[in-house]
Amino acid sequence: MVDRTASDLQVGLLGSFEVTVAGRPVLLPRGRGRALLAVLAMDPGLPVTVETLAQRVWGARPPQHVRASVHTVVRRLRSRLPPESIGFSAGGYVLKATAEQVDVARFRRLAEAEPSDPSCAEKLWSAIRLWRGVAFTGVDSEDLYAAEVPALADRYLSALERVADLSLVGPRFPDPIEVTELTQRIRAALEHHPLRESLWVRHLRLLDLTGRRAEALAAYEDVRRSLADELGVGPGAELRAVFADLLGDPEDLEDAGRRSGAATRPVPPSAPSTFVGRTDALAGIDELIASGEQAPVVVVSGAAGVGKTALVLHWAHLHYDKFPDGVVYVDLRGFDPNRRPMALGEALRLVLAELGVDAQQVPSDVHRQLTLYRSTIAERRLLVVLDNARDADQVRPLLPPRTAAALVTSRDQLFGVVSREGASTVRLGPLSGEEARDLLRRRLGARRVGAEDGAVAEIIETCDRLPMALSLVAARAATNPAFRLSDLADELRPESGRLDNLSGPDEHSSVRAAIRSSYLALGPEDARVFRLLGLHRVAEISLAATASLAGVTLTEASSTMARLAAASLVEERRPQRYVQHDLVRLLAVDLLGASESPEAKRRAALGVLGHYLATAREAAMLMDPQQYPISLLPMVDQVVLDRVTSYDEALAWFTAMHESLLEVAWIALTTGYPEYGWRLVWCLVDYADRRAALWWPWANLAEHAVVVLAAAGDDAGVAQCHRLAGQALARLEEYDRAHEHFALASEGFERIGDDVGRSYVLRNDTWTCAREGRFAEAVTRMEKLLELFTGTGDEAGLGRAMNSMGWYLVHLGDLDRALATCLKALEHAQTSGDRPGEADTWDSLALAYQRLGRLEDALAAAERAAEQYEALGDHASAARSGLQAGDLSEDLGDRSRARAAWQQALVVVDNADPEIRATLTQRLEGAGG
């Protein structure tokens, strides 16, 4: 194990933002930290002024205190990166890295290869392959994007053109694999730069080189139309010359004309010209259909507007040559907002007409039509595309025999076709962020999209990355070229009008109508539950929460959610946990207001809030049975709890649910249910207390709750939330604010006669004094606190207070008294079953024994503390105790035991405490481990 230094750092900007250290990814959340690191990485090893950093990171809205704000972002970055990665000099901040550690710098060097260099082609290929997508994806800085991306993109395109020239006229025969890759990269680049004629020239020549002359001619026609539509000009001389070369063999054209003229195979409708991405889905269909000897049935399912039809039509055109008898396409109108689903007889007549059967030969009886259909396609090798199917019954009669293949699209998962007909499935979700951006570039041009990167990112997210929604926004922007994309983003931001702004002139171009047609296919009870889901603004909902929301049993909720998932109105991402996309939820909100009474909505809200509060309180008490309890609120009927019966289950539940609980608490505080909101914050405290990432959300929620509860006249809640806010702020080292909250909490508890509450506040305040190094004051306060706890009969609270007293005494040097106090605290913790209190006390004992020179006793205590902290899921504390155990083992001369302790601590700490992790790696390096 070696220490990770600045030389282990790698920064990737040519595509999605990536940072690795010694080959391991480093997670940097989106925001200013990414932007600042990207700015520094553009010139590794060179200082960047604070003013430049502020301009790139904050743009036109710099912070009031520029230097302090930049320093804060740098400090947070440094905590996640190797030591000394970011330095400071008189000229500004500097990323202490070489050009080889940043892909942009490597690209610049390689792309400058001279033609006379024997390794020129190799260097250019290396430069090109550094690009993984659009530069700076995931970096939120419009200034940086505008300043750097155009020049970088131009150098990339130039490198592509130079490599193409070497392949076309170079001294060596081109590698077919390289030519294929180059063709794909140029095609992708042309999607972002469709008017760059020099790139089109190389693209057409490469297509011709690989025997794809017809495709080259079609591509020439594409660029000719684009130039005429966008610029009002025709192709330049070099592009016209390539076209003339392509037309140079008249026999090829005559042969192609004879083939097309003789062709009687049915051809599917064209796919949208703006089709983007979907690499995995296309590959999935390839694997299931194109590679099989017996062509199977593939069901492509997904929500309304997700792009199922575009996908299958695109695939059908890509693989048209694999079906000698053609491709038959039928829109079954399963979820058409204006027309009924297509009847079997109508579908059969359309298919038979596509296959060339004269209408006079088609019988009127449906059964005889079906017989004629099956005999007509019996020996044909074709593809049948059944689009927009309502259900399995509509599809099953139209499935072809095994000599043909079938692609079926539906919002329904068509379980009957999958189970009875052996169909395979491809589940289609929203576009990726980059695919969504590509769609907008194709519709609006790379320049317009690139100029407003932040607005584009917001549009993509408010459209749920649905192709239909994005296309409607693009159409509005295209027909109103004077509109800024930020104006359209502003329109979409409020949830209340978002669906209205995602509508065209008719219901076929309306996201609301598309989703509503799926809703209209539901039965009454499923429709009611769907509407009530509009109350649940958190991304994920469990089956138990759904049952509580709807006032039904788990069995009934399970059946309903299974049908909603089959209809693509919810998605079961994990067993019994469901996600509803925002646009679908907004339709539920609209329908809820029109269909449910205020009493029904309030009952549903109380049901789901009761589920979260009751489950969270049970889990919190399992994690720490000795903490200061709160009372539950009266429950409505049919509240169902998630199953949490042990400490380990409680820890797992909080780990999975803490983000949702923070959101539920905020919603409760801001929508008229503050009594649930602050209690949920209380439930989270023990879990959040040992996880630094949750301290700011915890503090913000508690401080907001104080304001809301004061307005509601809830004195007990106000006192509790002052205490909770003080705890979080003390963790954040905001000591003055913490003491202010503790003082107000103490006054509040005294006013309502809650001595237990006062004692807990005093303990929290005393702990904060100790964090500040004021140990003598902490001891004085703790003596008063011990009196309070003795009077309340709170054994666990007394034990924890005694442990804190012992820890403070150690720091004051009163070691004998400290040891005696900690041993009494241990007895209280073990007697009362206080697992967190016992772990903390072993930690204090380890320090006391160490200061007394009793190293073997200290080692035993540190190992017990590390073991118990790890069992509690407190990884940072477990690692600190493991570090101490290793150090003590080394002091005792047992190097093997020391290495084992450090190695276990390093496994446990992961990313919980970067400083401890760095110290452990140093210890192991020094020990040769």
PDB file of C-alpha atoms in Angstrom, residues 660-862:
ATOM      1  CA  SER A 660     -36.039  10.426   0.987  1.00  0.00           C
ATOM      2  CA  LEU A 661     -36.658  11.124   4.687  1.00  0.00           C
ATOM      3  CA  LEU A 662     -34.915  14.501   4.459  1.00  0.00           C
ATOM      4  CA  GLU A 663     -37.168  15.359   1.517  1.00  0.00           C
ATOM      5  CA  VAL A 664     -40.315  14.096   3.247  1.00  0.00           C
ATOM      6  CA  ALA A 665     -39.438  16.151   6.340  1.00  0.00           C
ATOM      7  CA  TRP A 666     -39.000  19.283   4.225  1.00  0.00           C
ATOM      8  CA  ILE A 667     -42.291  18.680   2.405  1.00  0.00           C
ATOM      9  CA  ALA A 668     -44.118  18.120   5.703  1.00  0.00           C
ATOM     10  CA  LEU A 669     -42.710  21.348   7.154  1.00  0.00           C
ATOM     11  CA  THR A 670     -43.720  23.388   4.105  1.00  0.00           C
ATOM     12  CA  THR A 671     -47.159  21.902   3.329  1.00  0.00           C
ATOM     13  CA  GLY A 672     -48.992  22.172   6.633  1.00  0.00           C
ATOM     14  CA  TYR A 673     -47.767  19.111   8.553  1.00  0.00           C
ATOM     15  CA  PRO A 674     -44.918  20.542  10.695  1.00  0.00           C
ATOM     16  CA  GLU A 675     -45.599  18.176  13.584  1.00  0.00           C
ATOM     17  CA  TYR A 676     -44.495  15.316  11.307  1.00  0.00           C
ATOM     18  CA  GLY A 677     -41.601  17.278   9.815  1.00  0.00           C
ATOM     19  CA  TRP A 678     -39.663  18.004  12.997  1.00  0.00           C
ATOM     20  CA  ARG A 679     -40.199  14.502  14.358  1.00  0.00           C
ATOM     21  CA  LEU A 680     -38.699  13.055  11.182  1.00  0.00           C
ATOM     22  CA  VAL A 681     -35.653  15.291  11.693  1.00  0.00           C
ATOM     23  CA  TRP A 682     -35.342  13.921  15.225  1.00  0.00           C
ATOM     24  CA  CYS A 683     -35.523  10.352  13.904  1.00  0.00           C
ATOM     25  CA  LEU A 684     -32.620  11.005  11.559  1.00  0.00           C
ATOM     26  CA  VAL A 685     -30.260  12.503  14.144  1.00  0.00           C
ATOM     27  CA  ASP A 686     -28.499   9.365  15.368  1.00  0.00           C
ATOM     28  CA  TYR A 687     -27.875   8.185  11.797  1.00  0.00           C
ATOM     29  CA  ALA A 688     -26.862  11.648  10.548  1.00  0.00           C
ATOM     30  CA  ASP A 689     -24.684  12.465  13.561  1.00  0.00           C
ATOM     31  CA  ARG A 690     -21.853  10.238  12.328  1.00  0.00           C
ATOM     32  CA  ARG A 691     -22.133  11.120   8.623  1.00  0.00           C
ATOM     33  CA  ALA A 692     -20.627  14.477   7.691  1.00  0.00           C
ATOM     34  CA  ALA A 693     -22.459  14.738   4.366  1.00  0.00           C
ATOM     35  CA  LEU A 694     -25.776  15.039   6.230  1.00  0.00           C
ATOM     36  CA  TRP A 695     -24.819  17.790   8.682  1.00  0.00           C
ATOM     37  CA  TRP A 696     -25.756  20.770   6.502  1.00  0.00           C
ATOM     38  CA  PRO A 697     -29.144  19.325   5.412  1.00  0.00           C
ATOM     39  CA  TRP A 698     -29.834  18.442   9.057  1.00  0.00           C
ATOM     40  CA  ALA A 699     -28.955  21.974  10.236  1.00  0.00           C
ATOM     41  CA  ASN A 700     -31.030  23.659   7.496  1.00  0.00           C
ATOM     42  CA  LEU A 701     -34.083  21.516   8.200  1.00  0.00           C
ATOM     43  CA  ALA A 702     -33.905  22.081  11.959  1.00  0.00           C
ATOM     44  CA  GLU A 703     -33.521  25.859  11.620  1.00  0.00           C
ATOM     45  CA  HIS A 704     -36.414  26.034   9.157  1.00  0.00           C
ATOM     46  CA  ALA A 705     -38.521  23.909  11.500  1.00  0.00           C
ATOM     47  CA  VAL A 706     -37.938  26.428  14.324  1.00  0.00           C
ATOM     48  CA  VAL A 707     -39.528  29.176  12.223  1.00  0.00           C
ATOM     49  CA  VAL A 708     -42.490  27.057  11.110  1.00  0.00           C
ATOM     50  CA  LEU A 709     -43.192  25.628  14.570  1.00  0.00           C
ATOM     51  CA  ALA A 710     -42.949  29.035  16.244  1.00  0.00           C
ATOM     52  CA  ALA A 711     -45.620  30.321  13.862  1.00  0.00           C
ATOM     53  CA  ALA A 712     -47.764  27.287  14.728  1.00  0.00           C
ATOM     54  CA  GLY A 713     -47.323  27.836  18.486  1.00  0.00           C
ATOM     55  CA  ASP A 714     -45.669  24.436  19.066  1.00  0.00           C
ATOM     56  CA  ASP A 715     -43.370  25.296  22.013  1.00  0.00           C
ATOM     57  CA  ALA A 716     -42.142  21.748  22.568  1.00  0.00           C
ATOM     58  CA  GLY A 717     -41.301  21.350  18.907  1.00  0.00           C
ATOM     59  CA  VAL A 718     -39.472  24.689  18.863  1.00  0.00           C
ATOM     60  CA  ALA A 719     -37.320  23.667  21.837  1.00  0.00           C
ATOM     61  CA  GLN A 720     -36.515  20.305  20.278  1.00  0.00           C
ATOM     62  CA  CYS A 721     -35.535  21.852  16.946  1.00  0.00           C
ATOM     63  CA  HIS A 722     -33.310  24.467  18.592  1.00  0.00           C
ATOM     64  CA  ARG A 723     -31.483  21.536  20.206  1.00  0.00           C
ATOM     65  CA  LEU A 724     -31.282  19.593  16.930  1.00  0.00           C
ATOM     66  CA  ALA A 725     -30.013  22.662  15.050  1.00  0.00           C
ATOM     67  CA  GLY A 726     -27.361  23.243  17.718  1.00  0.00           C
ATOM     68  CA  GLN A 727     -26.133  19.644  17.422  1.00  0.00           C
ATOM     69  CA  ALA A 728     -25.723  19.901  13.660  1.00  0.00           C
ATOM     70  CA  LEU A 729     -24.026  23.310  13.788  1.00  0.00           C
ATOM     71  CA  ALA A 730     -21.582  22.080  16.419  1.00  0.00           C
ATOM     72  CA  ARG A 731     -20.620  19.230  14.092  1.00  0.00           C
ATOM     73  CA  LEU A 732     -20.060  21.849  11.394  1.00  0.00           C
ATOM     74  CA  GLU A 733     -17.835  23.865  13.787  1.00  0.00           C
ATOM     75  CA  GLU A 734     -20.321  26.757  13.726  1.00  0.00           C
ATOM     76  CA  TYR A 735     -19.900  27.010  17.480  1.00  0.00           C
ATOM     77  CA  ASP A 736     -21.375  30.474  18.144  1.00  0.00           C
ATOM     78  CA  ARG A 737     -24.589  29.641  16.311  1.00  0.00           C
ATOM     79  CA  ALA A 738     -24.719  26.263  18.065  1.00  0.00           C
ATOM     80  CA  HIS A 739     -24.516  27.874  21.531  1.00  0.00           C
ATOM     81  CA  GLU A 740     -27.258  30.334  20.577  1.00  0.00           C
ATOM     82  CA  HIS A 741     -29.575  27.476  19.652  1.00  0.00           C
ATOM     83  CA  PHE A 742     -28.723  25.550  22.811  1.00  0.00           C
ATOM     84  CA  ALA A 743     -29.527  28.598  24.960  1.00  0.00           C
ATOM     85  CA  LEU A 744     -32.918  29.006  23.271  1.00  0.00           C
ATOM     86  CA  ALA A 745     -33.603  25.271  23.572  1.00  0.00           C
ATOM     87  CA  SER A 746     -32.836  25.337  27.296  1.00  0.00           C
ATOM     88  CA  GLU A 747     -35.150  28.319  27.808  1.00  0.00           C
ATOM     89  CA  GLY A 748     -37.871  26.528  25.848  1.00  0.00           C
ATOM     90  CA  PHE A 749     -37.621  23.287  27.823  1.00  0.00           C
ATOM     91  CA  GLU A 750     -37.587  25.217  31.110  1.00  0.00           C
ATOM     92  CA  ARG A 751     -40.710  27.113  30.041  1.00  0.00           C
ATOM     93  CA  ILE A 752     -42.642  23.875  29.422  1.00  0.00           C
ATOM     94  CA  GLY A 753     -41.192  22.107  32.489  1.00  0.00           C
ATOM     95  CA  ASP A 754     -39.201  19.457  30.614  1.00  0.00           C
ATOM     96  CA  ASP A 755     -36.172  18.697  32.832  1.00  0.00           C
ATOM     97  CA  VAL A 756     -35.088  15.754  30.651  1.00  0.00           C
ATOM     98  CA  GLY A 757     -34.982  18.023  27.636  1.00  0.00           C
ATOM     99  CA  ARG A 758     -32.895  20.577  29.572  1.00  0.00           C
ATOM    100  CA  SER A 759     -30.435  17.893  30.616  1.00  0.00           C
ATOM    101  CA  TYR A 760     -29.927  16.767  27.017  1.00  0.00           C
ATOM    102  CA  VAL A 761     -29.401  20.355  25.875  1.00  0.00           C
ATOM    103  CA  LEU A 762     -26.789  20.892  28.591  1.00  0.00           C
ATOM    104  CA  ARG A 763     -24.996  17.711  27.518  1.00  0.00           C
ATOM    105  CA  ASN A 764     -24.963  18.850  23.886  1.00  0.00           C
ATOM    106  CA  ASP A 765     -23.761  22.323  24.851  1.00  0.00           C
ATOM    107  CA  THR A 766     -21.061  20.888  27.075  1.00  0.00           C
ATOM    108  CA  TRP A 767     -19.838  18.580  24.316  1.00  0.00           C
ATOM    109  CA  THR A 768     -19.610  21.646  22.062  1.00  0.00           C
ATOM    110  CA  CYS A 769     -17.429  23.438  24.631  1.00  0.00           C
ATOM    111  CA  ALA A 770     -15.116  20.427  24.618  1.00  0.00           C
ATOM    112  CA  ARG A 771     -14.971  20.509  20.814  1.00  0.00           C
ATOM    113  CA  GLU A 772     -13.704  24.065  21.168  1.00  0.00           C
ATOM    114  CA  GLY A 773     -10.979  22.928  23.607  1.00  0.00           C
ATOM    115  CA  ARG A 774     -12.671  24.502  26.655  1.00  0.00           C
ATOM    116  CA  PHE A 775     -12.283  21.378  28.809  1.00  0.00           C
ATOM    117  CA  ALA A 776     -12.275  23.058  32.231  1.00  0.00           C
ATOM    118  CA  GLU A 777     -15.579  24.754  31.426  1.00  0.00           C
ATOM    119  CA  ALA A 778     -16.896  21.465  30.052  1.00  0.00           C
ATOM    120  CA  VAL A 779     -16.082  19.694  33.340  1.00  0.00           C
ATOM    121  CA  THR A 780     -17.878  22.386  35.359  1.00  0.00           C
ATOM    122  CA  ARG A 781     -20.946  22.126  33.129  1.00  0.00           C
ATOM    123  CA  MET A 782     -20.828  18.330  33.237  1.00  0.00           C
ATOM    124  CA  GLU A 783     -20.906  18.267  37.047  1.00  0.00           C
ATOM    125  CA  LYS A 784     -24.190  20.187  36.878  1.00  0.00           C
ATOM    126  CA  LEU A 785     -25.398  17.849  34.147  1.00  0.00           C
ATOM    127  CA  LEU A 786     -24.677  14.766  36.248  1.00  0.00           C
ATOM    128  CA  GLU A 787     -26.882  16.204  38.970  1.00  0.00           C
ATOM    129  CA  LEU A 788     -29.691  16.720  36.449  1.00  0.00           C
ATOM    130  CA  PHE A 789     -29.422  13.185  35.054  1.00  0.00           C
ATOM    131  CA  THR A 790     -29.275  11.694  38.563  1.00  0.00           C
ATOM    132  CA  GLY A 791     -32.536  13.447  39.318  1.00  0.00           C
ATOM    133  CA  THR A 792     -34.302  12.168  36.185  1.00  0.00           C
ATOM    134  CA  GLY A 793     -33.459   8.470  36.642  1.00  0.00           C
ATOM    135  CA  ASP A 794     -32.200   8.296  33.044  1.00  0.00           C
ATOM    136  CA  GLU A 795     -29.564   5.531  33.412  1.00  0.00           C
ATOM    137  CA  ALA A 796     -28.372   5.647  29.800  1.00  0.00           C
ATOM    138  CA  GLY A 797     -28.194   9.420  29.840  1.00  0.00           C
ATOM    139  CA  LEU A 798     -26.260   9.291  33.102  1.00  0.00           C
ATOM    140  CA  GLY A 799     -23.806   6.769  31.646  1.00  0.00           C
ATOM    141  CA  ARG A 800     -23.161   8.868  28.555  1.00  0.00           C
ATOM    142  CA  ALA A 801     -22.714  12.000  30.658  1.00  0.00           C
ATOM    143  CA  MET A 802     -20.195  10.181  32.862  1.00  0.00           C
ATOM    144  CA  ASN A 803     -18.268   9.008  29.781  1.00  0.00           C
ATOM    145  CA  SER A 804     -18.109  12.566  28.491  1.00  0.00           C
ATOM    146  CA  MET A 805     -16.881  13.734  31.901  1.00  0.00           C
ATOM    147  CA  GLY A 806     -14.145  11.102  31.829  1.00  0.00           C
ATOM    148  CA  TRP A 807     -13.039  12.147  28.360  1.00  0.00           C
ATOM    149  CA  TYR A 808     -12.839  15.799  29.396  1.00  0.00           C
ATOM    150  CA  LEU A 809     -10.814  14.879  32.508  1.00  0.00           C
ATOM    151  CA  VAL A 810      -8.309  12.989  30.355  1.00  0.00           C
ATOM    152  CA  HIS A 811      -7.670  16.156  28.385  1.00  0.00           C
ATOM    153  CA  LEU A 812      -7.236  18.118  31.611  1.00  0.00           C
ATOM    154  CA  GLY A 813      -4.653  15.571  32.852  1.00  0.00           C
ATOM    155  CA  ASP A 814      -6.743  14.318  35.811  1.00  0.00           C
ATOM    156  CA  LEU A 815      -6.104  10.740  34.669  1.00  0.00           C
ATOM    157  CA  ASP A 816      -7.003   8.679  37.770  1.00  0.00           C
ATOM    158  CA  ARG A 817     -10.339  10.436  38.154  1.00  0.00           C
ATOM    159  CA  ALA A 818     -10.906  10.132  34.389  1.00  0.00           C
ATOM    160  CA  LEU A 819     -10.332   6.368  34.446  1.00  0.00           C
ATOM    161  CA  ALA A 820     -12.637   5.836  37.412  1.00  0.00           C
ATOM    162  CA  THR A 821     -15.378   7.902  35.786  1.00  0.00           C
ATOM    163  CA  CYS A 822     -15.121   6.051  32.456  1.00  0.00           C
ATOM    164  CA  LEU A 823     -15.270   2.651  34.169  1.00  0.00           C
ATOM    165  CA  LYS A 824     -18.498   3.702  35.927  1.00  0.00           C
ATOM    166  CA  ALA A 825     -19.835   4.929  32.565  1.00  0.00           C
ATOM    167  CA  LEU A 826     -19.018   1.556  31.004  1.00  0.00           C
ATOM    168  CA  GLU A 827     -20.972  -0.228  33.709  1.00  0.00           C
ATOM    169  CA  HIS A 828     -24.021   2.001  33.075  1.00  0.00           C
ATOM    170  CA  ALA A 829     -23.804   1.460  29.308  1.00  0.00           C
ATOM    171  CA  GLN A 830     -23.540  -2.328  29.574  1.00  0.00           C
ATOM    172  CA  THR A 831     -26.302  -2.570  32.159  1.00  0.00           C
ATOM    173  CA  SER A 832     -28.735  -0.480  30.097  1.00  0.00           C
ATOM    174  CA  GLY A 833     -27.798  -2.101  26.743  1.00  0.00           C
ATOM    175  CA  ASP A 834     -26.582   1.215  25.313  1.00  0.00           C
ATOM    176  CA  ARG A 835     -24.460  -0.019  22.380  1.00  0.00           C
ATOM    177  CA  PRO A 836     -23.405   3.423  21.031  1.00  0.00           C
ATOM    178  CA  GLY A 837     -22.652   4.599  24.576  1.00  0.00           C
ATOM    179  CA  GLU A 838     -20.549   1.498  25.245  1.00  0.00           C
ATOM    180  CA  ALA A 839     -18.516   2.006  22.041  1.00  0.00           C
ATOM    181  CA  ASP A 840     -17.858   5.642  22.977  1.00  0.00           C
ATOM    182  CA  THR A 841     -16.788   4.629  26.476  1.00  0.00           C
ATOM    183  CA  TRP A 842     -14.291   2.022  25.231  1.00  0.00           C
ATOM    184  CA  ASP A 843     -12.862   4.787  23.034  1.00  0.00           C
ATOM    185  CA  SER A 844     -12.471   7.072  26.090  1.00  0.00           C
ATOM    186  CA  LEU A 845     -10.919   4.244  28.122  1.00  0.00           C
ATOM    187  CA  ALA A 846      -8.352   3.607  25.401  1.00  0.00           C
ATOM    188  CA  LEU A 847      -7.234   7.231  25.637  1.00  0.00           C
ATOM    189  CA  ALA A 848      -7.172   7.197  29.461  1.00  0.00           C
ATOM    190  CA  TYR A 849      -5.127   3.989  29.621  1.00  0.00           C
ATOM    191  CA  GLN A 850      -2.733   5.306  26.981  1.00  0.00           C
ATOM    192  CA  ARG A 851      -2.109   8.538  28.900  1.00  0.00           C
ATOM    193  CA  LEU A 852      -1.527   6.477  32.064  1.00  0.00           C
ATOM    194  CA  GLY A 853       1.083   4.368  30.246  1.00  0.00           C
ATOM    195  CA  ARG A 854      -0.992   1.176  30.478  1.00  0.00           C
ATOM    196  CA  LEU A 855      -0.525   0.385  26.787  1.00  0.00           C
ATOM    197  CA  GLU A 856      -1.803  -3.209  26.801  1.00  0.00           C
ATOM    198  CA  ASP A 857      -5.059  -2.104  28.477  1.00  0.00           C
ATOM    199  CA  ALA A 858      -5.270   0.793  26.028  1.00  0.00           C
ATOM    200  CA  LEU A 859      -4.826  -1.584  23.076  1.00  0.00           C
ATOM    201  CA  ALA A 860      -7.559  -3.910  24.317  1.00  0.00           C
ATOM    202  CA  ALA A 861      -9.944  -0.958  24.779  1.00  0.00           C
ATOM    203  CA  ALA A 862      -9.138   0.508  21.339  1.00  0.00           C
TER     204      ALA A 862
END
